[in-house]
Coordinates of C-alpha atoms and ligand atoms in Angstrom, one line a residue:
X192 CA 12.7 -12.7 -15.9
X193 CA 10.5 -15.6 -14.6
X194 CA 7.2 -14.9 -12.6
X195 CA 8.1 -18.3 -10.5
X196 CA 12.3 -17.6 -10.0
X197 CA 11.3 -14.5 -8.1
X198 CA 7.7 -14.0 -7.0
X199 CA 6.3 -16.5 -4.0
X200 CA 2.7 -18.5 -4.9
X201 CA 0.9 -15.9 -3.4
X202 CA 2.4 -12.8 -5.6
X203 CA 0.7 -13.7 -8.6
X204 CA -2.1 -12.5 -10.0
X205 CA -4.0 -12.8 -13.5
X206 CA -5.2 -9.2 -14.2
X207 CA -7.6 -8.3 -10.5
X208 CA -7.2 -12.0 -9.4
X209 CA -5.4 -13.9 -7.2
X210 CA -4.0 -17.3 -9.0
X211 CA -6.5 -20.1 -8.2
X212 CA -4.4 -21.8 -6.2
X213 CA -4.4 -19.7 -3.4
X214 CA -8.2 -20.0 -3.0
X215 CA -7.8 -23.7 -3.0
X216 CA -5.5 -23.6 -0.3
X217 CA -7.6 -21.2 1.5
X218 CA -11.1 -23.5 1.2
X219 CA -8.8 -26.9 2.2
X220 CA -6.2 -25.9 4.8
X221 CA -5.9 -22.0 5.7
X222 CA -2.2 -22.2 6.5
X223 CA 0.7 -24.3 4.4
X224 CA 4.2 -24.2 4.8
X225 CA 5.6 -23.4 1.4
X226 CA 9.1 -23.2 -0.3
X227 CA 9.1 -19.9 -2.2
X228 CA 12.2 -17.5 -3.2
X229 CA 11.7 -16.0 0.3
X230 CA 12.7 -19.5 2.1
X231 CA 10.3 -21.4 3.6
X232 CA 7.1 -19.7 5.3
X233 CA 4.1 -20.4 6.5
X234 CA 1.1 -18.9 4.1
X235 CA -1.7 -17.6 6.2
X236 CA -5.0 -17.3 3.8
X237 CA -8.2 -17.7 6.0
X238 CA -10.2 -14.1 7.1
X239 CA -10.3 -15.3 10.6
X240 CA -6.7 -16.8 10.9
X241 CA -5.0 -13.8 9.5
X242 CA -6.8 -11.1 11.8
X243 CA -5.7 -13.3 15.0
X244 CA -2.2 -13.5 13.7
X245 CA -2.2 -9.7 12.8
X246 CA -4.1 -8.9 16.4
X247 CA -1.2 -10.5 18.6
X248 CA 2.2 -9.6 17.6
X249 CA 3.4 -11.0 21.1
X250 CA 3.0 -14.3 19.8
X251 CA 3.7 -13.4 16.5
X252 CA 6.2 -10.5 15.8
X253 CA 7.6 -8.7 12.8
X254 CA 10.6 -10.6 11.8
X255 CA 13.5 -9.2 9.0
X256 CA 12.0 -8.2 5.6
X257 CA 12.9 -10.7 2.6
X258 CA 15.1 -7.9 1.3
X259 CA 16.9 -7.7 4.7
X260 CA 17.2 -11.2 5.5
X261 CA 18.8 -11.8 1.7
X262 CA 21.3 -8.7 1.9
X263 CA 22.7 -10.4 5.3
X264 CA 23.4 -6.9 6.7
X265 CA 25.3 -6.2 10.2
X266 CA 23.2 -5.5 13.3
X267 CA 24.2 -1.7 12.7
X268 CA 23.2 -1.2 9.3
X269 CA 20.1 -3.5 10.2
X270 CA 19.2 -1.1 13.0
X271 CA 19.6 2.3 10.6
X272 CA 18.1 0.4 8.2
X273 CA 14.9 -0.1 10.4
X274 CA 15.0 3.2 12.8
X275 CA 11.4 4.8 12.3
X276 CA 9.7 2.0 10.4
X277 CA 6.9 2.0 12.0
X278 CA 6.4 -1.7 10.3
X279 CA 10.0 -3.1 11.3
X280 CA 9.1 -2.1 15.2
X281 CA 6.8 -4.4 17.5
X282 CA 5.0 -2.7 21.1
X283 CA 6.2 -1.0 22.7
X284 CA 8.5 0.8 20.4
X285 CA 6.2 0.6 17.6
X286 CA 3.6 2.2 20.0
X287 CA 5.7 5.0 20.6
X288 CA 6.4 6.0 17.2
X289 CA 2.6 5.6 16.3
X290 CA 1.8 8.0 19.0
X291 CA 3.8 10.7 17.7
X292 CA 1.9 10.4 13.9
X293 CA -1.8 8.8 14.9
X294 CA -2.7 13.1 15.5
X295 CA -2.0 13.6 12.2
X296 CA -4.2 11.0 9.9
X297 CA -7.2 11.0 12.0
X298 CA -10.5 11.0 10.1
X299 CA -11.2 14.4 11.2
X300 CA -7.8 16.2 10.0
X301 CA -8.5 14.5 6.6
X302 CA -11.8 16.3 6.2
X303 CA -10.0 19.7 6.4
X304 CA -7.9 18.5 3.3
X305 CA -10.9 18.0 1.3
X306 CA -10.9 20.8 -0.4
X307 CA -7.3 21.1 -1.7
X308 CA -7.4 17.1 -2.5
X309 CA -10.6 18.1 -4.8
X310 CA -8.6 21.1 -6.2
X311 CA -6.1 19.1 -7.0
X312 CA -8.2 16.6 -8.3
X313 CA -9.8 19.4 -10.6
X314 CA -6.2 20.3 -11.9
X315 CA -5.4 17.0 -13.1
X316 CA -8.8 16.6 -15.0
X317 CA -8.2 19.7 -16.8
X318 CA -4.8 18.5 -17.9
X319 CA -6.3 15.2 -18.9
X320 CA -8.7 17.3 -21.1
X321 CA -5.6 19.6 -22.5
X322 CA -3.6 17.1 -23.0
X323 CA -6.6 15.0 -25.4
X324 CA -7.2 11.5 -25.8
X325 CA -5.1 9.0 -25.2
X326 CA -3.6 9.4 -21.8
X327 CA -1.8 7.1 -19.6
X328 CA -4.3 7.2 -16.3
X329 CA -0.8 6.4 -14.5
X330 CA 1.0 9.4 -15.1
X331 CA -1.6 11.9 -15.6
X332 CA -4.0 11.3 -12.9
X333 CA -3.3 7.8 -10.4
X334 CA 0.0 9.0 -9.8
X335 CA 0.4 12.7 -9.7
X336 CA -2.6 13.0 -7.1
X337 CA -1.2 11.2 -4.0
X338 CA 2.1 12.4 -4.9
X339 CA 1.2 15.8 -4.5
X340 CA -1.1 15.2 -1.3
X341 CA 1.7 13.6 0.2
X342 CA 4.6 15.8 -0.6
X343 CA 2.2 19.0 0.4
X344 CA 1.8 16.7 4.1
X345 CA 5.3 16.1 4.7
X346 CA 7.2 19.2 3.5
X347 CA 8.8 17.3 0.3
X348 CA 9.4 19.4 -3.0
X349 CA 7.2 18.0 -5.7
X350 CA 9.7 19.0 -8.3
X351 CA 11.5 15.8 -6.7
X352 CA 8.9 13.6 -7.7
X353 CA 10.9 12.2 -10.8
X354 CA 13.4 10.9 -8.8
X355 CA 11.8 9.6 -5.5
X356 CA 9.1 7.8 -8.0
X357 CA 11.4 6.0 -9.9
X358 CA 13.9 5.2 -6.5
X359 CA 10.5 3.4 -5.2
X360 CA 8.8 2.1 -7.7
X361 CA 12.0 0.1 -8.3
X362 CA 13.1 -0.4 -4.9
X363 CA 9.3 -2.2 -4.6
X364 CA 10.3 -4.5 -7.7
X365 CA 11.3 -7.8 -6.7
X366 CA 12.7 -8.9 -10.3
X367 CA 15.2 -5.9 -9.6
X368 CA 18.8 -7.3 -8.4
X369 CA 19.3 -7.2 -4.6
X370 CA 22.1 -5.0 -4.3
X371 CA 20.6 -2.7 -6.5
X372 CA 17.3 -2.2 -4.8
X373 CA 19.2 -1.6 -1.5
X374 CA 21.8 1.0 -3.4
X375 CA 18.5 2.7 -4.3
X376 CA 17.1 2.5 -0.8
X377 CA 20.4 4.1 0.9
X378 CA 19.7 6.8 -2.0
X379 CA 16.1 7.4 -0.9
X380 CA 16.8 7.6 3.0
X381 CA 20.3 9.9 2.6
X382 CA 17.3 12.4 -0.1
X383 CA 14.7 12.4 3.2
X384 CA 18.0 12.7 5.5
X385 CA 18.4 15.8 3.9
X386 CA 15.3 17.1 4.2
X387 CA 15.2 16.3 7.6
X388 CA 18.3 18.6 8.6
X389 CA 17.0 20.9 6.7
X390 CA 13.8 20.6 9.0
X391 CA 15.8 20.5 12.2
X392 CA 17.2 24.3 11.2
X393 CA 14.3 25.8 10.1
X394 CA 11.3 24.0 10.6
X395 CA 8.0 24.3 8.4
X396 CA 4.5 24.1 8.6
X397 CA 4.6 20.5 7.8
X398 CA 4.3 16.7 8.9
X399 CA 8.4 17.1 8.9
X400 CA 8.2 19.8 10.6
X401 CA 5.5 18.8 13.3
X402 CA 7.6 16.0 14.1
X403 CA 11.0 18.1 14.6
X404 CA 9.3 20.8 16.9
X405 CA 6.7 18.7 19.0
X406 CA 9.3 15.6 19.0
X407 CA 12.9 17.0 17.7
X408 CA 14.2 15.7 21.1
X409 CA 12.8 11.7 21.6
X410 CA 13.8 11.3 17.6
X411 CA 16.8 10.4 16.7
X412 CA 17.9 11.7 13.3
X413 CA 17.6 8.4 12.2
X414 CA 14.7 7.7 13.3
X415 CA 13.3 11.2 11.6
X416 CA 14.3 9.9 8.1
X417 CA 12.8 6.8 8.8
X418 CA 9.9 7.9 9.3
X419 CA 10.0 10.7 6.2
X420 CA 10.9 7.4 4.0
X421 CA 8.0 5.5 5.0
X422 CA 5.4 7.9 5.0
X423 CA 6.5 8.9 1.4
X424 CA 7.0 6.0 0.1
X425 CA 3.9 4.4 1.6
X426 CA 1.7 7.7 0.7
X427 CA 2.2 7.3 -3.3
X428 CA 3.0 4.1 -4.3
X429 CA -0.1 2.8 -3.0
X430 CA -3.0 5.0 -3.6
X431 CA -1.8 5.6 -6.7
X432 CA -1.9 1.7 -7.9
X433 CA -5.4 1.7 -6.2
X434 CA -6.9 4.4 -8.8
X435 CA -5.2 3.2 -11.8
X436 CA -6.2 -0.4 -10.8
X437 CA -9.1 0.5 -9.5
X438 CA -10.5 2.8 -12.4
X439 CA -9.7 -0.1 -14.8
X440 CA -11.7 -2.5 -12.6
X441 CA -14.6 -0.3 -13.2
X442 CA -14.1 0.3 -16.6
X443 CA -14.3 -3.3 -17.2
X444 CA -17.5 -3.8 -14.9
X445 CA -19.6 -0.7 -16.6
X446 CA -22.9 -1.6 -15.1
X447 CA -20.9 -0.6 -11.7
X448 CA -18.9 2.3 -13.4
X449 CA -22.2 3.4 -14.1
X450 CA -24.0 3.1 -11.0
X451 CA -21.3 5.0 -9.2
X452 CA -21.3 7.9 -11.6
X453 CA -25.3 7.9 -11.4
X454 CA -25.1 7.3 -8.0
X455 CA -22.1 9.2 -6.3
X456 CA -23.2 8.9 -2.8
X457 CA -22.2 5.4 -3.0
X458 CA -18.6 6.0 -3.4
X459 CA -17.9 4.9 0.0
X460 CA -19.1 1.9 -0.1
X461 CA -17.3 1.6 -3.8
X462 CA -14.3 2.7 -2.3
X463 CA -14.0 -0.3 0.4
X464 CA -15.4 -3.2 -2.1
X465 CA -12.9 -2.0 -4.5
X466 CA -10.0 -1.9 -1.6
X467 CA -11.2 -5.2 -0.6
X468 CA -11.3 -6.7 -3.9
X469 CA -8.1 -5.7 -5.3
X470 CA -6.3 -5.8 -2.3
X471 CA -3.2 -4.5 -4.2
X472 CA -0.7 -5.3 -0.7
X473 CA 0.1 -9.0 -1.2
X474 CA 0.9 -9.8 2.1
X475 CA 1.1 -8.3 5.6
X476 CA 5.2 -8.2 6.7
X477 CA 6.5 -11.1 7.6
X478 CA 6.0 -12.4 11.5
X479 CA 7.7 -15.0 13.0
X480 CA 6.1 -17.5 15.9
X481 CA 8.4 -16.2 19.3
X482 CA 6.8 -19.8 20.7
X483 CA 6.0 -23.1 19.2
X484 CA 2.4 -22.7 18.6
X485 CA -0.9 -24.1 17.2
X486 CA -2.9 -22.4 14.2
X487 CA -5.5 -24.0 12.2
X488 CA -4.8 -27.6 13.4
X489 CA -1.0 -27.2 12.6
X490 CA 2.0 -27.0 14.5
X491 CA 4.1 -23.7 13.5
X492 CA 7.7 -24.3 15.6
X493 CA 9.3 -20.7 17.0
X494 CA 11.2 -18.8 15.1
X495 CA 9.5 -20.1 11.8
X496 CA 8.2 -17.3 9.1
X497 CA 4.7 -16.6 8.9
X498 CA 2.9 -14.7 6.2
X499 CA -0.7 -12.9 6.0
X500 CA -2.1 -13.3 2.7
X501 CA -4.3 -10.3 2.1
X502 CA -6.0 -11.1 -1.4
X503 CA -6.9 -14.6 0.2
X504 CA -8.3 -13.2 3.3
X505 CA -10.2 -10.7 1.8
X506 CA -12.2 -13.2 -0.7
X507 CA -12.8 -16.0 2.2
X508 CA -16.3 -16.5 1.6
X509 CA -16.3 -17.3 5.4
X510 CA -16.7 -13.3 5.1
X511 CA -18.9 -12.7 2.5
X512 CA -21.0 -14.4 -0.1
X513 CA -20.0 -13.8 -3.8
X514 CA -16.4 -13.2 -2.8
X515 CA -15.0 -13.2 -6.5
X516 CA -17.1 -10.3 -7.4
X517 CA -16.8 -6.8 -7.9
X518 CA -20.1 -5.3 -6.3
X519 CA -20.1 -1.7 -5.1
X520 CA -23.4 -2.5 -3.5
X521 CA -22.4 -4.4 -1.1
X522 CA -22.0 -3.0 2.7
X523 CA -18.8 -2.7 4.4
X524 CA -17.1 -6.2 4.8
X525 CA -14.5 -5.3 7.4
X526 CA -11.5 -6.2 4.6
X527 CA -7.8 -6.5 5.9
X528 CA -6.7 -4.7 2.9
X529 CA -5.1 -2.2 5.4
X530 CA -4.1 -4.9 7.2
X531 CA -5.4 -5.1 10.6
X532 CA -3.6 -5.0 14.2
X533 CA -1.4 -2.3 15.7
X534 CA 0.0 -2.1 12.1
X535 CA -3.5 -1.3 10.1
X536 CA -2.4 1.5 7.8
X537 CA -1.3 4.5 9.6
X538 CA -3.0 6.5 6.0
X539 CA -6.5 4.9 5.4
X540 CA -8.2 8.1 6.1
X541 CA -6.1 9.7 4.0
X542 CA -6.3 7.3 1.2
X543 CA -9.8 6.8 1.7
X544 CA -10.1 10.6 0.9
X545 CA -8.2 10.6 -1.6
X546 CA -10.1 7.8 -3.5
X547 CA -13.6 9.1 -2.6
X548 CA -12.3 12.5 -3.9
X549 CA -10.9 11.3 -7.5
X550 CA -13.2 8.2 -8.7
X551 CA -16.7 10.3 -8.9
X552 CA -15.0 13.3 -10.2
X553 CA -13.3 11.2 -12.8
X554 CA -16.4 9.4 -14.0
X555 CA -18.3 12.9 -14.2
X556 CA -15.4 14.2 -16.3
X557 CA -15.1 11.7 -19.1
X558 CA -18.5 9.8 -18.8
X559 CA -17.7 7.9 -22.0
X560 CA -14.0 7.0 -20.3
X561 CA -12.7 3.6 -22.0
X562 CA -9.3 1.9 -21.8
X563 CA -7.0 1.7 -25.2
X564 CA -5.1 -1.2 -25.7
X565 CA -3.8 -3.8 -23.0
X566 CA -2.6 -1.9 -19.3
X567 CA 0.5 -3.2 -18.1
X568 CA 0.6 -4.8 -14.9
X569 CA 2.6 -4.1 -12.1
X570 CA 3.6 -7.8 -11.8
X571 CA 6.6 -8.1 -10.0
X572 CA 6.4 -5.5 -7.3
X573 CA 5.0 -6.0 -3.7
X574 CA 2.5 -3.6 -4.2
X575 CA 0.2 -4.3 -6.9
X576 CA -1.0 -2.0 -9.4
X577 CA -1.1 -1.0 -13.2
X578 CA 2.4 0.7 -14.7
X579 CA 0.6 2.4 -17.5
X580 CA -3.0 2.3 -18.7
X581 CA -4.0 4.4 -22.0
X582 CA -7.8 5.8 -21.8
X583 CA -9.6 8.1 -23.8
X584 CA -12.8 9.7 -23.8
Ligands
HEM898 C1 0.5 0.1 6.8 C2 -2.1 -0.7 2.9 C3 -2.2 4.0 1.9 C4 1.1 4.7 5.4 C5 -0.2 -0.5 5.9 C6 -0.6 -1.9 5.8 C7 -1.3 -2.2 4.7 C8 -1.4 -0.9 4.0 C9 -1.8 -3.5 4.3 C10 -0.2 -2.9 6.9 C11 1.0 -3.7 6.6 C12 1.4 -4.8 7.6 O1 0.6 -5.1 8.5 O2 2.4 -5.3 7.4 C13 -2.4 0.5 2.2 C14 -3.2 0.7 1.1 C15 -3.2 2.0 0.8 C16 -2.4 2.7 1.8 C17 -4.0 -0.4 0.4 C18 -3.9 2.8 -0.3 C19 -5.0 2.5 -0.8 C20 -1.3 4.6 2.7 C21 -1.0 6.1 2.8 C22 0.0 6.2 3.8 C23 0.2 5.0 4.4 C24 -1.6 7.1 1.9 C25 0.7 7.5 4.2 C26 0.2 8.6 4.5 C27 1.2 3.6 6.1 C28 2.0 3.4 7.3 C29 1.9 2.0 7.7 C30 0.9 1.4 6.8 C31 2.9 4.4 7.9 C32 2.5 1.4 8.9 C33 1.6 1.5 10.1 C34 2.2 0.8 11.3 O3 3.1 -0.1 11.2 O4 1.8 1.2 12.4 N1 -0.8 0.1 4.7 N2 -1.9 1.7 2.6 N3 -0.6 4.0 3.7 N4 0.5 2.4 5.8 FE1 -0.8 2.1 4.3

């Protein structure tokens, strides 16, 4: 399948980089109205302009996914379809769901998962090392690690992982067919519907079960499974695209692989310049104006479709010098690769553990880590990322 019959302009990448033509249209005009296989929308790829439209989603709020807006579902199915997305809701409905989960990814709960992340770190470094040179970093270590965190949080079987990995990995894949991708997504929700009511009868010491004894009666059933899909969806396929990705950006910068395994202390700072430089999210989901407004000089008429363009944003040079490259040394930037807004991610402390926990580890394990042959890109899925990458040691 073509890159251009199913991916909009600002989808595609070479390698770690956005194409070229998004930073031109970021350094001329900083928003465009562009025909892409979404429809028409508006591309937002200046710092400061994406922030404002992400900080006010009165004037700009969430409008139907690409997905949804293609499958031309009823207002019933749209409404199961979006019960406990936290991303599909605006204030105050949104708010209320956030309050119910901000509790459980605050910075300090994270810290008490430190040390099983690291343990489970440590596991998968030992079966690297069992398993010998070559391994695919995907399925041995980028993957399993957030999978098992996030399964462990929520009260999901990681024997299941098989099948819930493929389901979203493919349900993210825009050069899948439509009706397949929302087949596999009416799969996924009726898998975490189950474990809901299993929840509801005998609730566990779990993010599942949190949620059915502390909220059991403001949550719809629905809206419990909604919130089971995101959260497990959201909790692998992105953390693990950011250490395959992100190991492979160090790999092919070794002064800063280096540096970070001499240097450990400086994985937070690593972490965030490697968030921000990747930016592996494409886009923010999709707004709409409720009013005719103004932005950057032009005119953007109500009801049009507006789009955040992360990887722009986070190389306008109006936020940092030296944009296009990778330096771990650099001090926090304030990045929107979480986005930003009442919708910034719901698990960056969690991820951010996560990452801090497995990049030092995995340097100090295989010092003399290299990749084998060409990775494979992730290159038509909203979330970027690497589909295999062979090392060895
Ligand atoms: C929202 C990125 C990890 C759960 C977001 C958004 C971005 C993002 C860009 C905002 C989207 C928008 O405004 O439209 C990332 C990245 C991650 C990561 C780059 C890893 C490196 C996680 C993890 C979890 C998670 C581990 C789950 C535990 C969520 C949820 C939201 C969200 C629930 C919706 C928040 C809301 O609407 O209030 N994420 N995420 N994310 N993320 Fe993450």
């Amino acid at each position: 399948m073509s890159e251009s019959a199913v991916l909009p302009f600002h989808m595609r990448r070479t390698a770690f980089d956005p194409v070229p033509e998004l930073a031109e249209l970021r350094d001329t005009d900083g928003v465009r109205r562009m025909q892409t296989p979404f429809g028409e929308l508006w591309l937002v790829t200046r710092y400061a302009e994406v922030r404002s439209v992400l900080s006010d989603p009165a004037r700009f709020p969430i409008i139907d996914t690409p997905i949804e807006q293609s499958a031309d579902l009823s207002a019933e199915d749209l409404a199961r379809f979006r019960a406990g997305n936290l991303l599909a809701h605006d204030p105050p409905e949104h708010s209320r769901l956030r309050r119910m989960l901000t509790p459980e990814f605050t910075v300090r709960r994270m810290r008490r998962l430190v040390p099983r992340v690291t343990e489970i770190v440590e596991d998968r470094l030992d079966a690297m090392e069992r398993l010998g040179p070559p391994v695919d970093l995907v399925t041995e270590f980028a993957l399993p690690i957030p999978s098992l965190v996030i399964c462990e949080l929520l009260g999901v079987p990681y024997s299941d992982r098989n099948e819930f990995h493929e389901r979203s990995s493919r349900i993210l894949d825009l050069s899948i067919p439509l009706d397949e991708r929302l087949a596999l997504r009416e799969e996924s929700r009726d898998y975490m519907s189950t474990l809901v009511a299993r929840a509801r009868v005998e609730p566990g010491d779990d993010l599942l079960g949190m949620l059915v004894r502390e909220h059991g009666d403001e949550l719809t059933m629905e809206e419990l499974t909604g919130i089971g899909h995101l959260l497990l969806v959201a909790g692998h396929e992105t953390t693990s695209n950011m250490l395959a990705l992100g190991t492979l950006a160090l790999l092919r910068h070794p002064e800063q692989a280096e540096l970070l395994a001499k240097e450990p202390e400086r994985v937070e700072d690593a972490v965030e310049e490697l968030l921000r430089w990747l930016s592996i999210v494409h886009s923010g989901t999709h707004k709409r104006a409720a009013a005719d407004t103004e932005l950057s000089g032009h005119t953007i008429r109500a009801g049009e479709r507006v789009v955040c363009v992360l990887p722009a944003a986070n190389r306008d040079p109006a936020l940092l010098s030296g944009p296009e490259k990778l330096d771990i040394t650099r001090e926090s930037t304030g990045h929107v690769a979480f986005g930003h807004g009442v919708h910034h991610c719901l698990g960056a402390p969690l991820a951010r553990m996560e990452m801090r926990a497995a990049f030092p580890a995995l340097l100090r394990r295989f010092p003399g880590l290299r990749p084998v042959g060409e990775p494979k890109f992730r290159v038509f899925s909203i979330v970027y990322g690497l589909d295999e990458f062979k090392v060895a040691w």
